[in-house]
Amino acid sequence: MPDRTSDGADDRTDDPACTSDVSGAACGGQISHALSRVARLHRIAAGKLLRRTGLYPGQELLMMRLWTAGPVRQSELIKSMDLDPSTVTKMLQRLDHAGYVKRSADPEDRRAVLVEATRESCALRWEVGDAWTDLEDHTLAGLDDTERTELARLLAKVEENLCKETEACPERRTEGRLLRDGT
């Protein structure tokens, strides 16, 4: 709801966050607009850093899951990625073609497909880690340890708020606690 002056007029025009380069619609949600811009720029920066690995943004997240989990059913991988099945299938096709993943029939259920990282992908694991370290360094440049801790705390709160609102957090577990990677 916009701030109103004592005469009922909309006070957002005096808000320094609502400059001429912010669309009128975004003036009602400056933080959401900032998050959208930051998320977009973060993805672009990740893409640039991942180019040296030969991966596209999102593929590294899929590979991280496989490096951590070992062989997993494709259906479970799709659920854990919280992406459209066709998107994950296309990612897997590209990664398979590059020699980074192997797909095979599940011996326990021949209808199911197991997906696993290949030995060839192991070197890539360290390149991806380096890219993410560089991304973190670029993203947080100029923030001291206290600011980094506060940013992480605030982003976790924002994430939890959005999880409650959207009910779109696959990592959500019992008792309303947000758990990641089984911890």
Coordinates of N, CA and C in Angstrom, one line a residue, residues 50-129:
L50 N 30.5 -19.4 -15.8 CA 30.3 -20.9 -16.2 C 30.8 -21.2 -17.6
R51 N 30.9 -20.1 -18.5 CA 31.3 -20.4 -19.9 C 32.6 -21.1 -19.9
R52 N 33.5 -20.8 -19.0 CA 34.8 -21.5 -19.1 C 34.7 -23.0 -18.7
T53 N 33.6 -23.4 -18.1 CA 33.4 -24.8 -17.9 C 32.6 -25.5 -19.0
G54 N 32.0 -24.7 -19.9 CA 31.2 -25.3 -21.0 C 29.8 -25.6 -20.5
L55 N 29.4 -25.2 -19.3 CA 28.0 -25.4 -18.9 C 27.2 -24.1 -19.0
Y56 N 25.9 -24.2 -19.0 CA 25.0 -23.1 -19.0 C 24.4 -23.0 -17.6
P57 N 24.0 -21.8 -17.2 CA 23.4 -21.6 -15.9 C 22.3 -22.6 -15.7
G58 N 22.3 -23.3 -14.5 CA 21.3 -24.3 -14.2 C 21.9 -25.7 -14.3
Q59 N 22.7 -25.9 -15.4 CA 23.3 -27.2 -15.5 C 24.3 -27.5 -14.4
E60 N 24.9 -26.5 -13.9 CA 25.9 -26.7 -12.8 C 25.1 -27.2 -11.5
L61 N 23.9 -26.7 -11.3 CA 23.1 -27.1 -10.2 C 22.7 -28.5 -10.3
L62 N 22.3 -28.9 -11.5 CA 22.0 -30.3 -11.8 C 23.2 -31.2 -11.5
M63 N 24.4 -30.8 -12.0 CA 25.6 -31.6 -11.8 C 25.9 -31.7 -10.3
M64 N 25.8 -30.6 -9.6 CA 26.1 -30.6 -8.1 C 25.2 -31.6 -7.4
R65 N 23.9 -31.7 -7.8 CA 23.0 -32.7 -7.2 C 23.6 -34.1 -7.5
L66 N 24.0 -34.4 -8.7 CA 24.5 -35.7 -9.1 C 25.8 -36.0 -8.4
W67 N 26.7 -35.1 -8.3 CA 28.0 -35.3 -7.6 C 27.7 -35.6 -6.2
T68 N 26.7 -35.0 -5.6 CA 26.4 -35.2 -4.2 C 25.6 -36.5 -3.9
A69 N 24.6 -36.7 -4.8 CA 23.7 -37.8 -4.5 C 24.1 -39.2 -5.1
G70 N 25.0 -39.1 -6.1 CA 25.3 -40.4 -6.8 C 24.1 -40.7 -7.8
P71 N 24.0 -42.0 -8.2 CA 22.9 -42.3 -9.2 C 21.6 -42.1 -8.5
V72 N 20.7 -41.4 -9.3 CA 19.4 -41.1 -8.9 C 18.4 -41.3 -10.0
R73 N 17.2 -41.6 -9.7 CA 16.2 -41.7 -10.7 C 15.9 -40.4 -11.3
Q74 N 15.7 -40.4 -12.6 CA 15.5 -39.1 -13.3 C 14.2 -38.4 -12.8
S75 N 13.2 -39.2 -12.5 CA 12.0 -38.6 -11.9 C 12.3 -37.9 -10.6
E76 N 13.1 -38.5 -9.8 CA 13.5 -37.8 -8.5 C 14.3 -36.6 -8.7
L77 N 15.2 -36.7 -9.7 CA 16.1 -35.5 -10.0 C 15.2 -34.3 -10.5
I78 N 14.2 -34.6 -11.3 CA 13.3 -33.6 -11.8 C 12.6 -32.9 -10.6
K79 N 12.1 -33.8 -9.7 CA 11.4 -33.2 -8.5 C 12.3 -32.3 -7.7
S80 N 13.6 -32.8 -7.5 CA 14.5 -32.1 -6.6 C 15.0 -30.8 -7.3
M81 N 15.0 -30.7 -8.6 CA 15.4 -29.5 -9.3 C 14.2 -28.5 -9.3
D82 N 13.0 -28.9 -9.1 CA 11.8 -28.1 -9.2 C 11.7 -27.3 -10.5
L83 N 12.0 -28.0 -11.6 CA 11.9 -27.4 -12.9 C 10.9 -28.2 -13.7
D84 N 10.5 -27.7 -14.8 CA 9.7 -28.4 -15.8 C 10.4 -29.7 -16.2
P85 N 9.7 -30.8 -16.3 CA 10.4 -32.0 -16.7 C 11.1 -31.9 -18.1
S86 N 10.5 -31.2 -19.0 CA 11.1 -31.1 -20.3 C 12.4 -30.3 -20.2
T87 N 12.5 -29.3 -19.3 CA 13.7 -28.5 -19.1 C 14.9 -29.4 -18.6
V88 N 14.5 -30.3 -17.6 CA 15.6 -31.2 -17.0 C 16.0 -32.2 -18.1
T89 N 15.0 -32.7 -18.8 CA 15.3 -33.7 -19.8 C 16.3 -33.1 -20.9
K90 N 16.0 -31.9 -21.3 CA 16.9 -31.2 -22.3 C 18.3 -31.0 -21.7
M91 N 18.4 -30.6 -20.4 CA 19.6 -30.5 -19.8 C 20.4 -31.8 -19.8
L92 N 19.7 -32.8 -19.4 CA 20.3 -34.2 -19.3 C 20.8 -34.6 -20.7
Q93 N 20.0 -34.3 -21.7 CA 20.5 -34.7 -23.1 C 21.8 -34.0 -23.5
R94 N 21.8 -32.7 -23.2 CA 23.1 -31.9 -23.5 C 24.2 -32.4 -22.6
L95 N 24.0 -32.7 -21.4 CA 25.1 -33.2 -20.5 C 25.5 -34.6 -20.9
D96 N 24.6 -35.4 -21.3 CA 24.9 -36.8 -21.8 C 25.7 -36.7 -23.0
H97 N 25.3 -35.8 -24.0 CA 26.1 -35.6 -25.2 C 27.5 -35.1 -24.9
A98 N 27.7 -34.3 -23.9 CA 29.0 -33.8 -23.5 C 29.8 -34.8 -22.8
G99 N 29.2 -35.9 -22.4 CA 29.9 -37.0 -21.6 C 29.9 -36.8 -20.1
Y100 N 29.1 -35.9 -19.6 CA 29.1 -35.6 -18.2 C 28.1 -36.4 -17.3
V101 N 27.1 -36.9 -18.0 CA 26.2 -37.8 -17.3 C 25.9 -39.1 -18.1
K102 N 25.5 -40.1 -17.4 CA 25.2 -41.4 -18.0 C 23.8 -41.7 -17.5
R103 N 22.9 -42.1 -18.5 CA 21.6 -42.6 -18.1 C 21.5 -44.1 -18.4
S104 N 20.8 -44.8 -17.5 CA 20.6 -46.2 -17.7 C 19.3 -46.7 -17.1
A105 N 18.9 -47.9 -17.4 CA 17.7 -48.4 -16.8 C 18.0 -48.7 -15.3
D106 N 17.0 -48.5 -14.5 CA 17.1 -48.8 -13.1 C 16.9 -50.3 -12.9
P107 N 17.9 -51.0 -12.4 CA 17.8 -52.5 -12.2 C 16.6 -52.9 -11.4
E108 N 16.2 -52.0 -10.5 CA 15.0 -52.4 -9.6 C 13.7 -52.1 -10.3
D109 N 13.7 -51.3 -11.3 CA 12.5 -51.0 -12.0 C 12.9 -50.5 -13.4
R110 N 12.8 -51.5 -14.4 CA 13.4 -51.2 -15.7 C 12.6 -50.1 -16.4
R111 N 11.5 -49.7 -15.9 CA 10.8 -48.5 -16.5 C 11.4 -47.2 -16.1
A112 N 12.1 -47.2 -15.0 CA 12.7 -46.0 -14.5 C 14.1 -45.8 -15.1
V113 N 14.5 -44.5 -15.1 CA 15.9 -44.2 -15.7 C 16.7 -43.7 -14.5
L114 N 17.9 -44.3 -14.4 CA 18.9 -43.8 -13.4 C 19.8 -42.8 -14.1
V115 N 20.2 -41.7 -13.5 CA 21.1 -40.7 -14.0 C 22.3 -40.6 -13.0
E116 N 23.5 -40.6 -13.5 CA 24.6 -40.4 -12.7 C 25.7 -39.6 -13.4
A117 N 26.5 -38.9 -12.6 CA 27.7 -38.2 -13.1 C 28.7 -39.2 -13.6
T118 N 29.4 -38.8 -14.7 CA 30.5 -39.7 -15.2 C 31.8 -39.3 -14.6
R119 N 32.8 -40.2 -14.7 CA 34.2 -39.9 -14.3 C 34.7 -38.6 -15.0
E120 N 34.3 -38.5 -16.3 CA 34.8 -37.3 -17.0 C 34.3 -36.0 -16.4
S121 N 33.2 -36.1 -15.7 CA 32.6 -34.8 -15.1 C 33.4 -34.4 -13.8
C122 N 34.2 -35.3 -13.2 CA 34.9 -35.0 -12.0 C 35.8 -33.8 -12.0
A123 N 36.5 -33.6 -13.1 CA 37.3 -32.4 -13.3 C 36.5 -31.2 -13.3
L124 N 35.3 -31.3 -13.9 CA 34.4 -30.2 -14.1 C 33.9 -29.8 -12.7
R125 N 33.8 -30.7 -11.8 CA 33.3 -30.4 -10.4 C 34.2 -29.3 -9.8
W126 N 35.5 -29.4 -10.0 CA 36.3 -28.4 -9.4 C 36.2 -27.0 -10.1
E127 N 36.0 -27.1 -11.4 CA 35.9 -25.9 -12.2 C 34.6 -25.2 -11.8
V128 N 33.5 -25.9 -11.6 CA 32.2 -25.4 -11.2 C 32.4 -24.7 -9.8
G129 N 33.1 -25.4 -8.9 CA 33.4 -24.9 -7.6 C 34.2 -23.6 -7.7

